[in-house]
Amino acid sequence: MHCYTNVTYSTKTFQITHHSLSLLDCGTPPLDTRIVGGQDAPAGSWPWQASLHRSGSHFCGGSLINKEWVLTAAHCFSSTSTSNLVVYVGRLSQQGSNPNEVNRTVTQIIRHPNYISSTHDNDMCLLKLSSPVTFTNFIRPVCLAAPGSSFYAGATSWVTGWGSISTGVPLPSPQTLQEVYVPVVGNRQCNCNYGVGSITDNMICAGLSAGGKDSCQGDSGGPMVSKQGTRWIQSGVVSFGTGCAQANLPGVYARVSQYQTWINTQITSDQPGYVTFSSSGTDSDLSVSCTGLPDPTTTTTAPTTTTTTTTDPTTTTTTTTASETTTTTKTALATRASPTNTTTKAAPTATNTTTTATSATSTGSPTTTTMTKAATATTTMTTTAPTTTTSTTTAPKTTTTTKTAPNTTTTTTTAPKTTPERKWIYLPL
């Protein structure tokens, strides 16, 4: 059974779904002392940040979503073996003392059953800790974006992790947790950047068009969050991208708001807190167009028409006619402009073996046209007295046709495709 709390920010009220009183505090770091434009994250600013270690070395990030579960990326794990796997929370630096941290081993790795490594779709994974952690000023769960959340192009987001500071350049000692601001890039624009069909509804993109700020190797599985009122809400899980911080090639993240049902199926008690994030204004991404990208589709259905006709006092005829509605939906999943090899991003570590996963891109399906017509239903009830003349008028049939706007082709110049990378490093079991 779900419990709900209404939280009002300014003039809007948002509903938080929670299953324990402790999760009323999700997404609220007590030590929220942000340095705008800074590099090092202040201690306690991101208390849900987790560091995943295999055989003593950091290889991926994650986020604490309740006292014994961590959300991360499926591509961080080539198997479900928990051997030598340790999760740290409350950690600030990978080197030196971390007085506020605790660590747990992992008893279960649950990768999303529909994860596809070649396309990076459904890049989600849950880790069950060996025992619950205690919430402190430095250890606290993040709120998760609920279904129906809207992150419009330009929405302010932050990404955190211990990954490389640029491609092939590891984070220098003492390897303090990094934070970076990146605006959301709409899925239409992101598809134009990476090749139409490569960015699915299960993904969300973020980055600057000029490049320069991004997640990188070693950040995989870590959180991308946005602030609403006093709460931080996780919108994405670091997944993949082409290089790091390249112009017109934003980072790609698994879209958290798509997975509440799956997460709650795995976590049956003390379930995470979910908050609906709502962007204001209009989404500029709806006006983006490039070769092969389908136009946004809007479908309108005509209302039912009811006509009642009454003749002389002894005869009443009631006729209800459903309007005939013709809806034409055009879906064009065009093939990608050019094939792109995709790899996740990984931070260099002290391990002896580094493997970079490579995958081929998917090809969109051909154009599909679906036409649906609603049947016309007529119900007539007539009672006629002798010698009575009856005149009945029925409203004409209404036909409404909804069509998408014709495709508009805009020439878009994208950066030359290099190799997209998963943002992790594979550590042998």
mmCIF file with all atom_site columns, C-alpha atoms in Angstrom, residues 161-311:
data_model
loop_
_atom_site.group_PDB
_atom_site.id
_atom_site.type_symbol
_atom_site.label_atom_id
_atom_site.label_alt_id
_atom_site.label_comp_id
_atom_site.label_asym_id
_atom_site.label_entity_id
_atom_site.label_seq_id
_atom_site.pdbx_PDB_ins_code
_atom_site.Cartn_x
_atom_site.Cartn_y
_atom_site.Cartn_z
_atom_site.occupancy
_atom_site.B_iso_or_equiv
_atom_site.pdbx_formal_charge
_atom_site.auth_seq_id
_atom_site.auth_comp_id
_atom_site.auth_asym_id
_atom_site.auth_atom_id
_atom_site.pdbx_PDB_model_num
ATOM 1   C CA . GLY A 1 161 ? 31.595  10.993 -9.693  1.00 0.00 ? 161 GLY A CA 1
ATOM 2   C CA . TRP A 1 162 ? 35.243  10.077 -9.399  1.00 0.00 ? 162 TRP A CA 1
ATOM 3   C CA . GLY A 1 163 ? 35.794  9.582  -13.133 1.00 0.00 ? 163 GLY A CA 1
ATOM 4   C CA . SER A 1 164 ? 38.490  10.986 -15.388 1.00 0.00 ? 164 SER A CA 1
ATOM 5   C CA . ILE A 1 165 ? 38.695  14.770 -15.785 1.00 0.00 ? 165 ILE A CA 1
ATOM 6   C CA . SER A 1 166 ? 39.100  14.322 -19.551 1.00 0.00 ? 166 SER A CA 1
ATOM 7   C CA . THR A 1 167 ? 39.518  11.387 -21.899 1.00 0.00 ? 167 THR A CA 1
ATOM 8   C CA . GLY A 1 168 ? 42.462  9.335  -20.658 1.00 0.00 ? 168 GLY A CA 1
ATOM 9   C CA . VAL A 1 169 ? 43.311  11.763 -17.827 1.00 0.00 ? 169 VAL A CA 1
ATOM 10  C CA . PRO A 1 170 ? 42.573  10.295 -14.374 1.00 0.00 ? 170 PRO A CA 1
ATOM 11  C CA . LEU A 1 171 ? 41.360  12.349 -11.456 1.00 0.00 ? 171 LEU A CA 1
ATOM 12  C CA . PRO A 1 172 ? 44.461  13.645 -9.628  1.00 0.00 ? 172 PRO A CA 1
ATOM 13  C CA . SER A 1 173 ? 45.258  12.851 -5.997  1.00 0.00 ? 173 SER A CA 1
ATOM 14  C CA . PRO A 1 174 ? 43.541  12.805 -3.559  1.00 0.00 ? 174 PRO A CA 1
ATOM 15  C CA . GLN A 1 175 ? 40.761  12.014 -6.040  1.00 0.00 ? 175 GLN A CA 1
ATOM 16  C CA . THR A 1 176 ? 38.031  14.103 -4.430  1.00 0.00 ? 176 THR A CA 1
ATOM 17  C CA . LEU A 1 177 ? 34.445  13.603 -5.615  1.00 0.00 ? 177 LEU A CA 1
ATOM 18  C CA . GLN A 1 178 ? 33.732  15.864 -8.595  1.00 0.00 ? 178 GLN A CA 1
ATOM 19  C CA . GLU A 1 179 ? 30.548  17.757 -9.437  1.00 0.00 ? 179 GLU A CA 1
ATOM 20  C CA . VAL A 1 180 ? 29.648  19.307 -12.782 1.00 0.00 ? 180 VAL A CA 1
ATOM 21  C CA . TYR A 1 181 ? 26.673  21.283 -14.045 1.00 0.00 ? 181 TYR A CA 1
ATOM 22  C CA . VAL A 1 182 ? 25.172  20.106 -17.349 1.00 0.00 ? 182 VAL A CA 1
ATOM 23  C CA . PRO A 1 183 ? 21.875  21.240 -18.948 1.00 0.00 ? 183 PRO A CA 1
ATOM 24  C CA . VAL A 1 184 ? 19.439  18.657 -20.295 1.00 0.00 ? 184 VAL A CA 1
ATOM 25  C CA . VAL A 1 185 ? 19.537  18.130 -24.063 1.00 0.00 ? 185 VAL A CA 1
ATOM 26  C CA . GLY A 1 186 ? 16.163  17.067 -25.497 1.00 0.00 ? 186 GLY A CA 1
ATOM 27  C CA . ASN A 1 187 ? 15.832  13.590 -26.984 1.00 0.00 ? 187 ASN A CA 1
ATOM 28  C CA . ARG A 1 188 ? 15.046  14.965 -30.461 1.00 0.00 ? 188 ARG A CA 1
ATOM 29  C CA . GLN A 1 189 ? 18.254  16.999 -30.506 1.00 0.00 ? 189 GLN A CA 1
ATOM 30  C CA . CYS A 1 190 ? 20.208  14.113 -28.999 1.00 0.00 ? 190 CYS A CA 1
ATOM 31  C CA . ASN A 1 191 ? 18.923  11.791 -31.748 1.00 0.00 ? 191 ASN A CA 1
ATOM 32  C CA . CYS A 1 192 ? 20.102  14.299 -34.344 1.00 0.00 ? 192 CYS A CA 1
ATOM 33  C CA . ASN A 1 193 ? 23.520  14.368 -32.643 1.00 0.00 ? 193 ASN A CA 1
ATOM 34  C CA . TYR A 1 194 ? 23.991  10.608 -32.379 1.00 0.00 ? 194 TYR A CA 1
ATOM 35  C CA . GLY A 1 195 ? 21.962  9.383  -35.366 1.00 0.00 ? 195 GLY A CA 1
ATOM 36  C CA . VAL A 1 196 ? 18.187  9.112  -35.495 1.00 0.00 ? 196 VAL A CA 1
ATOM 37  C CA . GLY A 1 197 ? 16.965  6.012  -33.664 1.00 0.00 ? 197 GLY A CA 1
ATOM 38  C CA . SER A 1 198 ? 19.908  5.661  -31.300 1.00 0.00 ? 198 SER A CA 1
ATOM 39  C CA . ILE A 1 199 ? 18.342  7.603  -28.406 1.00 0.00 ? 199 ILE A CA 1
ATOM 40  C CA . THR A 1 200 ? 15.257  5.865  -27.007 1.00 0.00 ? 200 THR A CA 1
ATOM 41  C CA . ASP A 1 201 ? 12.534  7.033  -24.608 1.00 0.00 ? 201 ASP A CA 1
ATOM 42  C CA . ASN A 1 202 ? 14.462  5.158  -21.900 1.00 0.00 ? 202 ASN A CA 1
ATOM 43  C CA . MET A 1 203 ? 17.344  7.624  -22.207 1.00 0.00 ? 203 MET A CA 1
ATOM 44  C CA . ILE A 1 204 ? 17.944  11.272 -21.309 1.00 0.00 ? 204 ILE A CA 1
ATOM 45  C CA . CYS A 1 205 ? 20.848  13.409 -22.524 1.00 0.00 ? 205 CYS A CA 1
ATOM 46  C CA . ALA A 1 206 ? 22.743  16.318 -20.963 1.00 0.00 ? 206 ALA A CA 1
ATOM 47  C CA . GLY A 1 207 ? 25.706  18.493 -21.884 1.00 0.00 ? 207 GLY A CA 1
ATOM 48  C CA . LEU A 1 208 ? 26.782  21.802 -23.377 1.00 0.00 ? 208 LEU A CA 1
ATOM 49  C CA . SER A 1 209 ? 26.559  22.231 -27.150 1.00 0.00 ? 209 SER A CA 1
ATOM 50  C CA . ALA A 1 210 ? 30.088  23.670 -27.053 1.00 0.00 ? 210 ALA A CA 1
ATOM 51  C CA . GLY A 1 211 ? 31.328  20.742 -24.977 1.00 0.00 ? 211 GLY A CA 1
ATOM 52  C CA . GLY A 1 212 ? 33.704  21.103 -22.053 1.00 0.00 ? 212 GLY A CA 1
ATOM 53  C CA . LYS A 1 213 ? 31.537  19.597 -19.284 1.00 0.00 ? 213 LYS A CA 1
ATOM 54  C CA . ASP A 1 214 ? 30.486  15.980 -19.075 1.00 0.00 ? 214 ASP A CA 1
ATOM 55  C CA . SER A 1 215 ? 30.717  12.731 -17.178 1.00 0.00 ? 215 SER A CA 1
ATOM 56  C CA . CYS A 1 216 ? 33.676  10.584 -18.156 1.00 0.00 ? 216 CYS A CA 1
ATOM 57  C CA . GLN A 1 217 ? 35.392  7.215  -17.584 1.00 0.00 ? 217 GLN A CA 1
ATOM 58  C CA . GLY A 1 218 ? 34.711  5.961  -14.072 1.00 0.00 ? 218 GLY A CA 1
ATOM 59  C CA . ASP A 1 219 ? 31.448  7.891  -13.652 1.00 0.00 ? 219 ASP A CA 1
ATOM 60  C CA . SER A 1 220 ? 29.213  5.129  -15.058 1.00 0.00 ? 220 SER A CA 1
ATOM 61  C CA . GLY A 1 221 ? 26.282  4.212  -12.853 1.00 0.00 ? 221 GLY A CA 1
ATOM 62  C CA . GLY A 1 222 ? 26.452  7.501  -10.986 1.00 0.00 ? 222 GLY A CA 1
ATOM 63  C CA . PRO A 1 223 ? 23.528  9.906  -10.615 1.00 0.00 ? 223 PRO A CA 1
ATOM 64  C CA . MET A 1 224 ? 22.400  12.915 -12.608 1.00 0.00 ? 224 MET A CA 1
ATOM 65  C CA . VAL A 1 225 ? 20.104  15.019 -10.418 1.00 0.00 ? 225 VAL A CA 1
ATOM 66  C CA . SER A 1 226 ? 17.971  18.163 -10.635 1.00 0.00 ? 226 SER A CA 1
ATOM 67  C CA . LYS A 1 227 ? 16.693  20.321 -7.799  1.00 0.00 ? 227 LYS A CA 1
ATOM 68  C CA . GLN A 1 228 ? 13.033  21.118 -7.258  1.00 0.00 ? 228 GLN A CA 1
ATOM 69  C CA . GLY A 1 229 ? 12.309  23.249 -4.227  1.00 0.00 ? 229 GLY A CA 1
ATOM 70  C CA . THR A 1 230 ? 14.502  21.832 -1.483  1.00 0.00 ? 230 THR A CA 1
ATOM 71  C CA . ARG A 1 231 ? 14.752  18.321 -2.942  1.00 0.00 ? 231 ARG A CA 1
ATOM 72  C CA . TRP A 1 232 ? 17.185  16.719 -5.342  1.00 0.00 ? 232 TRP A CA 1
ATOM 73  C CA . ILE A 1 233 ? 15.593  14.279 -7.763  1.00 0.00 ? 233 ILE A CA 1
ATOM 74  C CA . GLN A 1 234 ? 17.580  11.732 -9.770  1.00 0.00 ? 234 GLN A CA 1
ATOM 75  C CA . SER A 1 235 ? 16.728  11.983 -13.455 1.00 0.00 ? 235 SER A CA 1
ATOM 76  C CA . GLY A 1 236 ? 19.440  9.802  -14.950 1.00 0.00 ? 236 GLY A CA 1
ATOM 77  C CA . VAL A 1 237 ? 22.082  7.099  -14.495 1.00 0.00 ? 237 VAL A CA 1
ATOM 78  C CA . VAL A 1 238 ? 25.407  7.712  -16.280 1.00 0.00 ? 238 VAL A CA 1
ATOM 79  C CA . SER A 1 239 ? 25.458  5.372  -19.281 1.00 0.00 ? 239 SER A CA 1
ATOM 80  C CA . PHE A 1 240 ? 27.459  6.235  -22.420 1.00 0.00 ? 240 PHE A CA 1
ATOM 81  C CA . GLY A 1 241 ? 28.671  8.901  -24.817 1.00 0.00 ? 241 GLY A CA 1
ATOM 82  C CA . THR A 1 242 ? 31.168  9.689  -27.557 1.00 0.00 ? 242 THR A CA 1
ATOM 83  C CA . GLY A 1 243 ? 34.406  10.566 -25.812 1.00 0.00 ? 243 GLY A CA 1
ATOM 84  C CA . CYS A 1 244 ? 34.036  13.063 -22.972 1.00 0.00 ? 244 CYS A CA 1
ATOM 85  C CA . ALA A 1 245 ? 32.711  16.627 -23.185 1.00 0.00 ? 245 ALA A CA 1
ATOM 86  C CA . GLN A 1 246 ? 32.867  16.860 -26.979 1.00 0.00 ? 246 GLN A CA 1
ATOM 87  C CA . ALA A 1 247 ? 30.889  19.551 -28.800 1.00 0.00 ? 247 ALA A CA 1
ATOM 88  C CA . ASN A 1 248 ? 27.404  18.475 -29.946 1.00 0.00 ? 248 ASN A CA 1
ATOM 89  C CA . LEU A 1 249 ? 27.842  15.030 -28.374 1.00 0.00 ? 249 LEU A CA 1
ATOM 90  C CA . PRO A 1 250 ? 26.164  15.176 -24.950 1.00 0.00 ? 250 PRO A CA 1
ATOM 91  C CA . GLY A 1 251 ? 26.379  12.467 -22.340 1.00 0.00 ? 251 GLY A CA 1
ATOM 92  C CA . VAL A 1 252 ? 23.606  9.858  -22.432 1.00 0.00 ? 252 VAL A CA 1
ATOM 93  C CA . TYR A 1 253 ? 21.907  8.593  -19.282 1.00 0.00 ? 253 TYR A CA 1
ATOM 94  C CA . ALA A 1 254 ? 19.298  5.949  -18.438 1.00 0.00 ? 254 ALA A CA 1
ATOM 95  C CA . ARG A 1 255 ? 16.016  7.811  -17.750 1.00 0.00 ? 255 ARG A CA 1
ATOM 96  C CA . VAL A 1 256 ? 15.036  7.003  -14.151 1.00 0.00 ? 256 VAL A CA 1
ATOM 97  C CA . SER A 1 257 ? 11.353  7.978  -14.490 1.00 0.00 ? 257 SER A CA 1
ATOM 98  C CA . GLN A 1 258 ? 10.801  4.968  -16.778 1.00 0.00 ? 258 GLN A CA 1
ATOM 99  C CA . TYR A 1 259 ? 11.627  2.414  -14.104 1.00 0.00 ? 259 TYR A CA 1
ATOM 100 C CA . GLN A 1 260 ? 9.478   2.874  -10.987 1.00 0.00 ? 260 GLN A CA 1
ATOM 101 C CA . THR A 1 261 ? 7.467   -0.292 -11.670 1.00 0.00 ? 261 THR A CA 1
ATOM 102 C CA . TRP A 1 262 ? 10.583  -2.396 -12.219 1.00 0.00 ? 262 TRP A CA 1
ATOM 103 C CA . ILE A 1 263 ? 12.374  -0.976 -9.163  1.00 0.00 ? 263 ILE A CA 1
ATOM 104 C CA . ASN A 1 264 ? 9.366   -1.537 -6.903  1.00 0.00 ? 264 ASN A CA 1
ATOM 105 C CA . THR A 1 265 ? 9.028   -5.093 -8.183  1.00 0.00 ? 265 THR A CA 1
ATOM 106 C CA . GLN A 1 266 ? 12.561  -5.803 -6.920  1.00 0.00 ? 266 GLN A CA 1
ATOM 107 C CA . ILE A 1 267 ? 12.341  -3.755 -3.704  1.00 0.00 ? 267 ILE A CA 1
ATOM 108 C CA . THR A 1 268 ? 9.212   -4.961 -1.947  1.00 0.00 ? 268 THR A CA 1
ATOM 109 C CA . SER A 1 269 ? 9.705   -3.222 1.417   1.00 0.00 ? 269 SER A CA 1
ATOM 110 C CA . ASP A 1 270 ? 10.993  0.225  2.386   1.00 0.00 ? 270 ASP A CA 1
ATOM 111 C CA . GLN A 1 271 ? 10.590  1.284  -1.239  1.00 0.00 ? 271 GLN A CA 1
ATOM 112 C CA . PRO A 1 272 ? 12.352  4.416  -2.527  1.00 0.00 ? 272 PRO A CA 1
ATOM 113 C CA . GLY A 1 273 ? 10.793  7.881  -2.577  1.00 0.00 ? 273 GLY A CA 1
ATOM 114 C CA . TYR A 1 274 ? 9.535   9.144  -5.946  1.00 0.00 ? 274 TYR A CA 1
ATOM 115 C CA . VAL A 1 275 ? 8.896   12.768 -6.854  1.00 0.00 ? 275 VAL A CA 1
ATOM 116 C CA . THR A 1 276 ? 7.378   14.102 -10.080 1.00 0.00 ? 276 THR A CA 1
ATOM 117 C CA . PHE A 1 277 ? 9.721   16.694 -11.551 1.00 0.00 ? 277 PHE A CA 1
ATOM 118 C CA . SER A 1 278 ? 7.910   19.304 -13.644 1.00 0.00 ? 278 SER A CA 1
ATOM 119 C CA . SER A 1 279 ? 9.736   21.674 -15.990 1.00 0.00 ? 279 SER A CA 1
ATOM 120 C CA . SER A 1 280 ? 8.152   25.062 -16.515 1.00 0.00 ? 280 SER A CA 1
ATOM 121 C CA . GLY A 1 281 ? 7.493   26.857 -19.802 1.00 0.00 ? 281 GLY A CA 1
ATOM 122 C CA . THR A 1 282 ? 7.621   25.131 -23.173 1.00 0.00 ? 282 THR A CA 1
ATOM 123 C CA . ASP A 1 283 ? 10.016  22.483 -24.408 1.00 0.00 ? 283 ASP A CA 1
ATOM 124 C CA . SER A 1 284 ? 12.213  23.940 -27.158 1.00 0.00 ? 284 SER A CA 1
ATOM 125 C CA . ASP A 1 285 ? 13.171  20.408 -28.187 1.00 0.00 ? 285 ASP A CA 1
ATOM 126 C CA . LEU A 1 286 ? 9.780   19.986 -29.889 1.00 0.00 ? 286 LEU A CA 1
ATOM 127 C CA . SER A 1 287 ? 10.901  22.375 -32.645 1.00 0.00 ? 287 SER A CA 1
ATOM 128 C CA . VAL A 1 288 ? 14.119  20.468 -33.395 1.00 0.00 ? 288 VAL A CA 1
ATOM 129 C CA . SER A 1 289 ? 14.246  18.770 -36.784 1.00 0.00 ? 289 SER A CA 1
ATOM 130 C CA . CYS A 1 290 ? 16.850  16.915 -38.812 1.00 0.00 ? 290 CYS A CA 1
ATOM 131 C CA . THR A 1 291 ? 16.912  14.419 -41.664 1.00 0.00 ? 291 THR A CA 1
ATOM 132 C CA . GLY A 1 292 ? 14.983  11.253 -40.786 1.00 0.00 ? 292 GLY A CA 1
ATOM 133 C CA . LEU A 1 293 ? 13.554  12.561 -37.506 1.00 0.00 ? 293 LEU A CA 1
ATOM 134 C CA . PRO A 1 294 ? 9.742   12.083 -37.288 1.00 0.00 ? 294 PRO A CA 1
ATOM 135 C CA . ASP A 1 295 ? 7.638   15.139 -36.519 1.00 0.00 ? 295 ASP A CA 1
ATOM 136 C CA . PRO A 1 296 ? 6.007   15.303 -33.077 1.00 0.00 ? 296 PRO A CA 1
ATOM 137 C CA . THR A 1 297 ? 2.612   13.582 -33.340 1.00 0.00 ? 297 THR A CA 1
ATOM 138 C CA . THR A 1 298 ? -0.615  14.974 -31.870 1.00 0.00 ? 298 THR A CA 1
ATOM 139 C CA . THR A 1 299 ? -3.874  13.009 -32.115 1.00 0.00 ? 299 THR A CA 1
ATOM 140 C CA . THR A 1 300 ? -7.307  14.569 -31.567 1.00 0.00 ? 300 THR A CA 1
ATOM 141 C CA . THR A 1 301 ? -10.531 12.533 -31.371 1.00 0.00 ? 301 THR A CA 1
ATOM 142 C CA . ALA A 1 302 ? -13.892 14.104 -32.307 1.00 0.00 ? 302 ALA A CA 1
ATOM 143 C CA . PRO A 1 303 ? -16.532 14.070 -29.536 1.00 0.00 ? 303 PRO A CA 1
ATOM 144 C CA . THR A 1 304 ? -19.661 11.904 -29.668 1.00 0.00 ? 304 THR A CA 1
ATOM 145 C CA . THR A 1 305 ? -22.742 13.718 -31.058 1.00 0.00 ? 305 THR A CA 1
ATOM 146 C CA . THR A 1 306 ? -26.139 13.069 -29.409 1.00 0.00 ? 306 THR A CA 1
ATOM 147 C CA . THR A 1 307 ? -29.366 14.278 -31.119 1.00 0.00 ? 307 THR A CA 1
ATOM 148 C CA . THR A 1 308 ? -32.860 14.119 -29.564 1.00 0.00 ? 308 THR A CA 1
ATOM 149 C CA . THR A 1 309 ? -35.881 14.786 -31.819 1.00 0.00 ? 309 THR A CA 1
ATOM 150 C CA . THR A 1 310 ? -39.423 15.043 -30.412 1.00 0.00 ? 310 THR A CA 1
ATOM 151 C CA . THR A 1 311 ? -42.559 14.997 -32.676 1.00 0.00 ? 311 THR A CA 1
#
